[in-house]
Amino acid sequence: MSTDRIPVMIPWLGEEEAAAASEAVLSGWVAQGPRVAAFEKAFAERVGAEHAVAVSSCTTALHLSLVALGLGAGDEVVVPSLSFIATANAVRYVGAEPVFADVDPATGNLTPADVDAVRTPRTKAVLAVHQGGVPADVHALRAACADWDLPLVEDAACAIGSTVGGKPVGHGALLAAWSFHPRKLVTTGEGGMVTTDDAEWAARLRRLREHGMNASAAERHASDRPVLESYLEVGFNYRMTDVQAAIGLVQLGKLDTMIARRRELAARYAQLLHDVPGLTPVSDPPHGQSNFQSYWVLLAEDFPVGRDDLLAALAAAGVSARRGIMAAHLEPAYADHPRAPLPVTERLTRDSLILPLFHTMTEAQQDRVVAVLREQAGG
């Protein structure tokens, strides 16, 4: 057996991205500028949104989305605990309180029933996550939120290219936040995006990302007369660079190929694992298709070894896997935060793990991963 380590993820970057970044550097315009605008336009078209606003990370995209909604002290926002901690943290950034809801055991996503179980008269918004690229049933969530007169923000960090009802995740979203971290399908190293169909929100988000300024550097540079900018409100420095955007434009052009390959690998995992006892692999939900940004398996409660021991066995065989999606309420930062019981969340975070999946993964590498799982399952 090969001793080469199999990583959990490798970004698909190459000469084309390097050339695009070099061109941006040599152009003399490396800060937020024309390439950011081009990336925003292409991204909005890809997800079926009217507007896209590039920012420095998905965390800042979430923060600005909540600022746009006017949330603050005394407000509650329903969020899944089963998510990267940034989802809950963004609520605290605006002075509001995250209220942790449980999730659907098959998808790891919020459902209307999960939200309804914890919403109160102080609930002012719902923040749903398309976990690991598995799309949440946003049609059901949007309908429920409309009945409750609550705005729905979508944390689509992992979900570029996933679909709901045949439409891209992000299509019709009030506000959706996206990530370009290297673990995501489309990466710019770091970076994020907010998408919306509301022109006024988009204009305000563009101001907020640049210190509340009413005229961007690109607009001032393009003018043939001096532009004296004003700062209309307290804003932030959440800008994306043109170097990042240049890489993002190349990455976006590869997206269909990436998704097709990841879905092919996910289907092969499912085929190889179908007869391994005690393992339930992630799969497409009835309402949509996943980009399989993460491929996780859930261990039965009577699986012969615990999740952490299985991770250790995989590591000993040269396979880099990861624990499943974290639960924010179990972290020290939220240790004293009040919450309702979250049995599904705690089961999923305790007994799941993420397997390697990346564009250039070979069948031989997949076979090595599955061999370890089969051995540890007693098969």
Coordinates of N, CA and C in Angstrom, one line a residue, residues 28-250:
G28 N -0.9 47.2 -11.9 CA -0.7 48.3 -11.0 C -1.9 48.6 -10.1
W29 N -3.0 47.9 -10.4 CA -4.2 48.0 -9.6 C -4.4 46.7 -8.8
V30 N -4.0 46.7 -7.6 CA -4.1 45.4 -6.8 C -5.2 45.5 -5.7
A31 N -5.6 46.7 -5.3 CA -6.7 46.8 -4.3 C -8.0 46.6 -5.0
Q32 N -9.1 46.8 -4.3 CA -10.5 46.6 -4.9 C -10.6 47.5 -6.1
G33 N -11.0 46.9 -7.2 CA -11.1 47.6 -8.5 C -11.8 46.9 -9.5
P34 N -11.4 47.0 -10.8 CA -12.2 46.5 -11.9 C -12.4 45.0 -11.9
R35 N -11.4 44.2 -11.4 CA -11.5 42.8 -11.4 C -12.5 42.3 -10.3
V36 N -12.6 43.1 -9.2 CA -13.6 42.8 -8.2 C -15.0 43.0 -8.8
A37 N -15.2 44.1 -9.5 CA -16.5 44.3 -10.1 C -16.8 43.2 -11.1
A38 N -15.8 42.8 -11.9 CA -16.1 41.7 -12.9 C -16.4 40.4 -12.1
F39 N -15.8 40.1 -11.1 CA -16.0 38.9 -10.3 C -17.4 39.0 -9.7
E40 N -17.8 40.1 -9.2 CA -19.1 40.3 -8.6 C -20.2 40.0 -9.7
K41 N -20.0 40.6 -10.8 CA -21.0 40.4 -11.9 C -21.1 38.9 -12.3
A42 N -20.0 38.2 -12.5 CA -20.0 36.8 -12.9 C -20.6 36.0 -11.8
F43 N -20.3 36.3 -10.5 CA -20.8 35.5 -9.4 C -22.3 35.6 -9.3
A44 N -22.8 36.9 -9.4 CA -24.2 37.1 -9.3 C -25.0 36.3 -10.4
E45 N -24.4 36.3 -11.6 CA -25.1 35.6 -12.7 C -25.1 34.1 -12.4
R46 N -24.0 33.6 -11.8 CA -23.9 32.2 -11.6 C -24.9 31.7 -10.6
V47 N -25.2 32.5 -9.5 CA -26.1 32.0 -8.5 C -27.5 32.6 -8.7
G48 N -27.8 33.3 -9.8 CA -29.1 33.8 -10.1 C -29.5 35.0 -9.2
A49 N -28.6 35.8 -8.8 CA -28.9 37.0 -7.9 C -28.8 38.2 -8.8
E50 N -29.5 39.3 -8.4 CA -29.3 40.6 -9.1 C -28.0 41.3 -8.7
H51 N -27.6 41.1 -7.5 CA -26.4 41.9 -7.1 C -25.5 40.9 -6.2
A52 N -24.2 41.2 -6.4 CA -23.2 40.5 -5.5 C -22.2 41.5 -5.0
V53 N -21.8 41.5 -3.8 CA -20.9 42.4 -3.1 C -19.7 41.6 -2.5
A54 N -18.5 41.8 -3.1 CA -17.4 41.1 -2.6 C -16.8 41.7 -1.4
V55 N -16.4 40.8 -0.4 CA -15.9 41.2 0.9 C -14.7 40.3 1.2
S56 N -14.2 40.5 2.4 CA -12.9 39.8 2.8 C -13.1 38.4 3.3
S57 N -14.3 38.0 3.7 CA -14.5 36.6 4.1 C -16.0 36.4 4.2
C58 N -16.4 35.1 4.4 CA -17.8 34.8 4.6 C -18.3 35.4 6.0
T59 N -17.4 35.4 6.9 CA -17.7 35.9 8.2 C -18.1 37.4 8.1
T60 N -17.4 38.2 7.4 CA -17.7 39.6 7.2 C -19.0 39.7 6.3
A61 N -19.2 38.8 5.4 CA -20.4 38.8 4.6 C -21.6 38.5 5.5
L62 N -21.5 37.6 6.5 CA -22.6 37.4 7.4 C -22.8 38.6 8.3
H63 N -21.7 39.2 8.8 CA -21.8 40.4 9.6 C -22.6 41.5 8.9
L64 N -22.2 41.8 7.7 CA -22.8 42.9 6.9 C -24.3 42.6 6.6
S65 N -24.6 41.3 6.4 CA -26.0 41.0 6.2 C -26.8 41.3 7.4
L66 N -26.3 41.0 8.5 CA -27.1 41.3 9.8 C -27.1 42.8 10.1
V67 N -26.1 43.5 9.7 CA -26.1 45.0 9.9 C -27.2 45.5 8.9
A68 N -27.3 45.0 7.7 CA -28.2 45.5 6.7 C -29.7 45.3 7.2
L69 N -29.9 44.3 8.0 CA -31.2 44.0 8.6 C -31.5 44.9 9.8
G70 N -30.5 45.6 10.3 CA -30.8 46.5 11.4 C -30.8 45.7 12.7
L71 N -30.2 44.6 12.9 CA -30.3 43.8 14.1 C -29.4 44.4 15.1
G72 N -29.7 44.2 16.4 CA -28.9 44.8 17.5 C -29.3 44.2 18.8
A73 N -28.9 44.9 19.9 CA -29.1 44.5 21.2 C -30.5 44.2 21.5
G74 N -30.8 43.1 22.2 CA -32.1 42.7 22.5 C -32.8 41.8 21.5
D75 N -32.2 41.7 20.3 CA -32.8 40.9 19.3 C -32.2 39.4 19.4
E76 N -33.0 38.5 18.9 CA -32.5 37.1 18.8 C -32.6 36.6 17.4
V77 N -31.6 35.8 17.0 CA -31.5 35.2 15.7 C -31.4 33.7 15.8
V78 N -32.3 33.0 15.2 CA -32.2 31.5 15.3 C -31.1 31.0 14.3
V79 N -30.2 30.2 14.9 CA -29.1 29.7 14.1 C -29.0 28.2 14.4
P80 N -28.4 27.4 13.5 CA -28.0 26.1 13.9 C -26.7 26.1 14.7
S81 N -26.7 25.3 15.8 CA -25.4 25.2 16.5 C -24.4 24.4 15.6
L82 N -25.0 23.4 14.8 CA -24.2 22.6 14.0 C -23.7 23.4 12.8
S83 N -22.6 24.1 13.0 CA -22.0 25.0 11.9 C -20.7 25.5 12.4
F84 N -19.8 25.9 11.5 CA -18.6 26.6 11.9 C -19.0 27.8 12.8
I85 N -18.2 28.0 13.8 CA -18.6 29.0 14.9 C -18.8 30.4 14.3
A86 N -18.3 30.7 13.2 CA -18.5 32.0 12.6 C -20.0 32.4 12.4
T87 N -20.9 31.3 12.2 CA -22.3 31.6 12.0 C -22.9 32.2 13.2
A88 N -22.6 31.6 14.4 CA -23.1 32.2 15.6 C -22.4 33.5 16.0
N89 N -21.1 33.6 15.8 CA -20.3 34.7 16.1 C -20.8 36.0 15.4
A90 N -21.2 35.9 14.2 CA -21.7 37.0 13.4 C -22.9 37.7 14.1
V91 N -23.7 36.8 14.7 CA -24.9 37.4 15.4 C -24.4 38.3 16.6
R92 N -23.4 37.8 17.3 CA -22.9 38.5 18.4 C -22.2 39.8 18.0
Y93 N -21.7 39.8 16.8 CA -21.0 41.0 16.3 C -21.9 42.2 16.2
V94 N -23.2 42.0 16.0 CA -24.2 43.1 15.9 C -24.9 43.3 17.3
G95 N -24.4 42.6 18.3 CA -25.0 42.8 19.6 C -26.2 42.0 19.9
A96 N -26.7 41.2 18.9 CA -27.8 40.3 19.1 C -27.4 39.0 19.7
E97 N -28.4 38.1 20.0 CA -28.1 36.8 20.7 C -28.4 35.7 19.7
P98 N -27.5 34.7 19.5 CA -27.9 33.5 18.7 C -28.7 32.6 19.6
V99 N -29.7 32.1 19.0 CA -30.6 31.1 19.7 C -30.4 29.8 18.9
F100 N -29.8 28.8 19.5 CA -29.4 27.5 18.8 C -30.6 26.6 18.6
A101 N -30.8 26.2 17.4 CA -31.8 25.3 17.0 C -31.2 23.9 16.6
D102 N -32.0 22.9 16.8 CA -31.5 21.6 16.3 C -31.7 21.5 14.8
V103 N -31.3 20.4 14.2 CA -31.3 20.2 12.8 C -31.8 18.9 12.3
D104 N -32.1 18.8 11.0 CA -32.6 17.5 10.4 C -31.4 16.5 10.5
P105 N -31.7 15.3 10.9 CA -30.6 14.3 11.0 C -30.0 13.9 9.7
A106 N -30.8 13.9 8.6 CA -30.3 13.5 7.3 C -29.4 14.5 6.6
T107 N -29.8 15.8 6.8 CA -29.1 16.8 6.1 C -28.2 17.7 6.9
G108 N -28.4 17.7 8.2 CA -27.7 18.6 9.1 C -28.1 20.1 9.0
N109 N -29.3 20.3 8.4 CA -29.8 21.7 8.1 C -31.0 22.0 9.0
L110 N -31.3 23.3 9.2 CA -32.5 23.7 9.8 C -33.7 23.4 9.0
T111 N -34.8 23.1 9.7 CA -36.1 22.9 9.1 C -37.1 23.9 9.8
P112 N -38.2 24.2 9.2 CA -39.2 25.1 9.9 C -39.6 24.6 11.3
A113 N -39.7 23.3 11.4 CA -40.1 22.8 12.8 C -38.9 23.1 13.8
D114 N -37.7 22.9 13.3 CA -36.6 23.2 14.2 C -36.6 24.7 14.7
V115 N -36.9 25.6 13.7 CA -36.9 27.0 14.0 C -38.1 27.3 14.9
D116 N -39.2 26.7 14.6 CA -40.4 27.0 15.4 C -40.3 26.6 16.9
A117 N -39.5 25.6 17.1 CA -39.3 25.0 18.4 C -38.6 26.0 19.4
V118 N -37.8 27.0 18.8 CA -37.0 27.9 19.7 C -37.3 29.3 19.4
R119 N -38.1 29.7 18.5 CA -38.4 31.1 18.2 C -39.2 31.7 19.4
T120 N -39.0 33.0 19.6 CA -39.7 33.7 20.7 C -40.2 35.0 20.2
P121 N -40.9 35.8 21.0 CA -41.3 37.2 20.5 C -40.1 38.1 20.2
R122 N -38.9 37.7 20.8 CA -37.7 38.5 20.5 C -37.0 38.1 19.2
T123 N -37.4 37.0 18.6 CA -36.7 36.5 17.4 C -37.0 37.5 16.3
K124 N -35.9 38.0 15.7 CA -35.9 39.0 14.6 C -35.4 38.5 13.3
A125 N -34.8 37.3 13.2 CA -34.3 36.8 12.0 C -33.9 35.3 12.1
V126 N -33.8 34.6 11.0 CA -33.4 33.2 11.0 C -32.1 33.2 10.1
L127 N -31.1 32.5 10.6 CA -29.9 32.3 9.8 C -29.7 30.8 9.5
A128 N -30.0 30.4 8.3 CA -29.9 29.0 7.9 C -28.6 28.7 7.2
V129 N -28.1 27.5 7.4 CA -26.8 27.1 6.7 C -27.1 26.0 5.7
H130 N -26.4 26.1 4.6 CA -26.4 25.0 3.6 C -25.2 24.1 4.0
Q131 N -25.4 23.2 4.9 CA -24.2 22.6 5.6 C -23.4 21.7 4.7
G132 N -22.1 22.0 4.6 CA -21.2 21.1 3.8 C -21.6 21.0 2.4
G133 N -22.4 22.0 1.9 CA -22.8 22.0 0.5 C -24.2 21.3 0.3
V134 N -24.7 20.6 1.3 CA -26.0 20.0 1.2 C -27.1 21.1 1.4
P135 N -27.9 21.3 0.3 CA -28.8 22.5 0.4 C -29.9 22.3 1.4
A136 N -30.1 23.4 2.1 CA -31.3 23.4 3.0 C -32.5 23.6 2.2
D137 N -33.7 23.2 2.7 CA -34.9 23.3 2.0 C -35.4 24.8 2.2
V138 N -34.8 25.6 1.4 CA -35.1 27.1 1.6 C -36.5 27.4 1.1
H139 N -37.1 26.7 0.3 CA -38.5 27.0 -0.1 C -39.4 26.8 1.1
A140 N -39.2 25.8 1.9 CA -40.0 25.6 3.1 C -39.7 26.6 4.1
L141 N -38.4 26.9 4.3 CA -37.9 27.9 5.3 C -38.4 29.3 4.9
R142 N -38.4 29.7 3.6 CA -38.8 31.0 3.2 C -40.3 31.1 3.5
A143 N -41.1 30.1 3.2 CA -42.5 30.2 3.4 C -42.8 30.3 4.9
A144 N -42.1 29.5 5.7 CA -42.4 29.6 7.2 C -42.0 31.0 7.7
C145 N -40.8 31.5 7.2 CA -40.4 32.8 7.7 C -41.3 33.9 7.2
A146 N -41.9 33.8 6.1 CA -42.9 34.8 5.6 C -44.1 34.8 6.5
D147 N -44.5 33.6 6.9 CA -45.7 33.5 7.9 C -45.3 34.1 9.2
W148 N -44.1 34.0 9.6 CA -43.7 34.6 10.9 C -43.2 36.0 10.8
D149 N -43.2 36.5 9.6 CA -42.7 37.9 9.3 C -41.3 38.0 9.8
L150 N -40.4 37.1 9.4 CA -39.0 37.1 9.8 C -38.1 37.0 8.6
P151 N -37.1 37.8 8.5 CA -36.2 37.7 7.4 C -35.3 36.4 7.5
L152 N -35.0 35.8 6.4 CA -34.1 34.6 6.3 C -32.8 35.0 5.6
V153 N -31.7 34.8 6.4 CA -30.4 35.0 5.8 C -29.8 33.6 5.6
E154 N -29.2 33.4 4.4 CA -28.6 32.1 4.1 C -27.1 32.1 4.2
D155 N -26.5 31.2 5.1 CA -25.1 31.0 5.1 C -24.8 29.9 4.1
A156 N -24.4 30.4 2.9 CA -24.1 29.5 1.8 C -22.6 29.3 1.6
A157 N -21.8 29.4 2.7 CA -20.4 29.4 2.6 C -19.9 28.2 1.8
C158 N -20.5 27.0 1.9 CA -20.0 25.8 1.3 C -20.8 25.5 0.0
A159 N -21.8 26.3 -0.4 CA -22.8 25.7 -1.3 C -22.7 26.3 -2.7
I160 N -21.7 26.9 -3.2 CA -21.6 27.3 -4.5 C -21.8 26.1 -5.5
G161 N -22.8 26.2 -6.3 CA -23.1 25.1 -7.3 C -24.1 24.1 -6.8
S162 N -24.5 24.1 -5.6 CA -25.5 23.3 -5.1 C -26.9 23.8 -5.6
T163 N -27.9 23.0 -5.6 CA -29.2 23.4 -6.2 C -30.3 23.1 -5.3
V164 N -31.4 23.8 -5.4 CA -32.7 23.6 -4.7 C -33.8 23.7 -5.7
G165 N -34.5 22.6 -6.0 CA -35.5 22.6 -7.0 C -35.1 23.0 -8.3
G166 N -33.8 22.6 -8.7 CA -33.3 22.9 -10.0 C -32.7 24.2 -10.1
K167 N -32.8 25.1 -9.1 CA -32.2 26.4 -9.2 C -31.0 26.5 -8.3
P168 N -30.0 27.4 -8.6 CA -28.8 27.5 -7.8 C -29.2 27.9 -6.4
V169 N -28.5 27.4 -5.4 CA -28.5 28.0 -4.0 C -28.2 29.4 -4.2
G170 N -28.9 30.3 -3.5 CA -28.7 31.7 -3.7 C -29.8 32.4 -4.5
H171 N -30.4 31.6 -5.4 CA -31.5 32.1 -6.3 C -32.7 32.5 -5.4
G172 N -33.1 33.8 -5.5 CA -34.2 34.2 -4.7 C -33.9 34.5 -3.2
A173 N -32.7 34.4 -2.8 CA -32.3 34.6 -1.4 C -32.5 36.1 -1.1
L174 N -33.0 36.4 0.1 CA -33.0 37.7 0.6 C -31.6 38.3 0.8
L175 N -30.8 37.5 1.5 CA -29.4 37.8 1.6 C -28.7 36.5 1.8
A176 N -27.6 36.2 1.0 CA -26.9 35.0 1.1 C -25.4 35.4 1.2
A177 N -24.7 34.6 2.1 CA -23.2 34.9 2.4 C -22.5 33.7 1.9
W178 N -21.3 34.0 1.2 CA -20.5 32.9 0.6 C -19.0 33.0 1.0
S179 N -18.3 31.9 0.9 CA -16.9 31.8 1.3 C -16.1 31.4 0.2
F180 N -14.8 32.0 0.1 CA -13.8 31.5 -0.9 C -12.6 31.1 -0.2
H181 N -12.7 30.5 1.0 CA -11.7 29.8 1.8 C -11.1 28.7 0.9
P182 N -9.9 28.3 1.1 CA -9.3 27.2 0.3 C -10.0 25.8 0.5
R183 N -10.8 25.6 1.5 CA -11.6 24.4 1.6 C -12.9 24.4 0.7
K184 N -13.2 25.5 0.2 CA -14.4 25.7 -0.7 C -14.0 25.4 -2.1
L185 N -15.1 25.1 -2.9 CA -14.9 24.7 -4.3 C -14.2 25.9 -5.1
V186 N -14.7 27.1 -4.9 CA -14.2 28.3 -5.5 C -13.4 29.0 -4.4
T187 N -12.1 29.2 -4.6 CA -11.3 29.8 -3.6 C -10.5 31.0 -4.2
T188 N -10.4 32.0 -3.4 CA -9.5 33.2 -3.7 C -8.4 33.3 -2.6
G189 N -8.2 32.2 -1.9 CA -7.3 32.2 -0.7 C -8.0 32.6 0.5
E190 N -8.6 33.7 0.6 CA -9.6 34.2 1.6 C -10.5 35.1 0.8
G191 N -11.7 35.3 1.3 CA -12.6 36.2 0.6 C -14.0 35.7 0.8
G192 N -15.0 36.6 0.5 CA -16.4 36.2 0.6 C -17.2 37.1 -0.3
M193 N -18.6 36.8 -0.2 CA -19.5 37.6 -1.1 C -20.8 37.6 -0.4
V194 N -21.6 38.7 -0.6 CA -23.0 38.8 -0.2 C -23.8 38.9 -1.5
T195 N -24.8 38.1 -1.7 CA -25.7 38.3 -2.8 C -27.1 38.6 -2.3
T196 N -27.8 39.4 -3.2 CA -29.1 39.9 -2.8 C -29.8 40.4 -4.1
D197 N -31.1 40.4 -4.1 CA -31.9 41.0 -5.2 C -32.2 42.5 -5.0
D198 N -31.9 43.0 -3.8 CA -32.3 44.3 -3.4 C -31.2 45.3 -3.7
A199 N -31.5 46.2 -4.6 CA -30.5 47.2 -5.1 C -30.0 48.2 -4.0
E200 N -30.9 48.6 -3.1 CA -30.6 49.5 -2.1 C -29.7 48.8 -1.0
W201 N -30.0 47.6 -0.7 CA -29.1 46.9 0.2 C -27.7 46.7 -0.4
A202 N -27.7 46.3 -1.7 CA -26.4 46.1 -2.3 C -25.6 47.4 -2.3
A203 N -26.2 48.5 -2.5 CA -25.5 49.8 -2.5 C -25.0 50.1 -1.1
R204 N -25.8 49.8 -0.1 CA -25.3 50.1 1.3 C -24.2 49.1 1.7
L205 N -24.3 47.9 1.3 CA -23.3 46.9 1.6 C -22.0 47.3 1.0
R206 N -22.0 47.9 -0.2 CA -20.8 48.4 -0.8 C -20.2 49.5 0.0
R207 N -21.0 50.4 0.5 CA -20.5 51.4 1.4 C -19.9 50.9 2.7
L208 N -20.7 50.0 3.3 CA -20.3 49.5 4.6 C -18.9 48.7 4.5
R209 N -18.7 48.1 3.4 CA -17.4 47.3 3.3 C -16.2 48.3 3.2
E210 N -16.5 49.5 2.9 CA -15.4 50.5 2.6 C -15.6 51.7 3.5
H211 N -15.7 51.4 4.8 CA -15.7 52.5 5.8 C -16.9 53.4 5.8
G212 N -18.0 53.0 5.1 CA -19.2 53.8 4.9 C -19.0 54.9 3.9
M213 N -18.0 54.8 3.0 CA -17.7 55.9 2.1 C -18.7 55.9 0.9
N214 N -19.1 57.0 0.4 CA -20.1 57.1 -0.6 C -19.5 57.1 -2.0
A215 N -18.2 57.0 -2.2 CA -17.5 56.9 -3.5 C -16.3 56.0 -3.3
S216 N -16.3 54.9 -4.1 CA -15.2 54.0 -4.0 C -13.9 54.6 -4.6
A217 N -12.8 53.9 -4.3 CA -11.5 54.3 -4.9 C -11.6 54.2 -6.4
A218 N -12.3 53.1 -6.9 CA -12.4 52.9 -8.4 C -13.2 54.1 -9.0
E219 N -14.3 54.5 -8.3 CA -15.1 55.6 -8.9 C -14.3 56.9 -8.9
R220 N -13.6 57.1 -7.8 CA -12.8 58.4 -7.8 C -11.7 58.4 -8.8
H221 N -11.1 57.2 -9.1 CA -10.0 57.1 -10.1 C -10.6 57.3 -11.5
A222 N -11.8 56.8 -11.7 CA -12.4 56.9 -13.0 C -12.9 58.3 -13.4
S223 N -13.1 59.2 -12.4 CA -13.6 60.5 -12.6 C -12.6 61.4 -13.2
D224 N -13.0 62.3 -14.1 CA -12.1 63.3 -14.7 C -12.0 64.6 -13.9
R225 N -12.6 64.6 -12.7 CA -12.5 65.7 -11.8 C -12.4 65.3 -10.4
P226 N -11.9 66.1 -9.5 CA -11.8 65.7 -8.1 C -13.1 65.2 -7.5
V227 N -13.1 64.1 -6.8 CA -14.2 63.6 -6.0 C -13.9 63.7 -4.6
L228 N -14.7 64.5 -3.8 CA -14.6 64.6 -2.4 C -15.6 63.6 -1.7
E229 N -15.0 62.5 -1.2 CA -15.9 61.5 -0.7 C -16.5 61.9 0.7
S230 N -17.6 61.3 1.0 CA -18.2 61.5 2.4 C -18.3 60.1 3.0
Y231 N -18.4 60.1 4.3 CA -18.5 58.9 5.1 C -19.9 58.9 5.8
L232 N -20.8 58.2 5.2 CA -22.2 58.4 5.6 C -22.6 57.7 6.9
E233 N -21.9 56.7 7.3 CA -22.1 56.0 8.5 C -20.9 55.3 8.9
V234 N -20.8 54.7 10.1 CA -19.7 54.0 10.6 C -19.6 52.7 9.8
G235 N -18.6 52.4 9.1 CA -18.4 51.2 8.3 C -17.3 50.4 8.7
F236 N -16.8 49.6 7.8 CA -15.8 48.6 8.1 C -14.8 48.5 6.9
N237 N -13.6 47.9 7.2 CA -12.7 47.6 6.1 C -12.8 46.1 5.7
Y238 N -13.7 45.8 4.9 CA -14.0 44.4 4.5 C -13.8 44.2 3.0
R239 N -12.9 44.9 2.4 CA -12.7 44.8 1.0 C -12.0 43.6 0.5
M240 N -12.3 43.2 -0.8 CA -11.5 42.2 -1.5 C -10.5 42.9 -2.4
T241 N -9.4 42.2 -2.7 CA -8.4 42.8 -3.6 C -8.7 42.3 -5.0
D242 N -8.1 43.1 -6.0 CA -8.2 42.6 -7.4 C -7.4 41.4 -7.7
V243 N -6.4 41.1 -6.9 CA -5.6 39.9 -7.1 C -6.5 38.7 -6.7
Q244 N -7.2 38.8 -5.6 CA -8.1 37.7 -5.2 C -9.2 37.5 -6.3
A245 N -9.8 38.6 -6.7 CA -10.9 38.5 -7.7 C -10.4 37.9 -9.0
A246 N -9.2 38.2 -9.4 CA -8.6 37.6 -10.6 C -8.6 36.1 -10.5
I247 N -8.2 35.6 -9.4 CA -8.1 34.2 -9.1 C -9.6 33.6 -9.1
G248 N -10.5 34.4 -8.5 CA -11.8 33.9 -8.4 C -12.5 33.8 -9.7
L249 N -12.2 34.7 -10.6 CA -12.8 34.6 -12.0 C -12.4 33.3 -12.7
V250 N -11.1 32.9 -12.5 CA -10.6 31.7 -13.1 C -11.3 30.5 -12.5

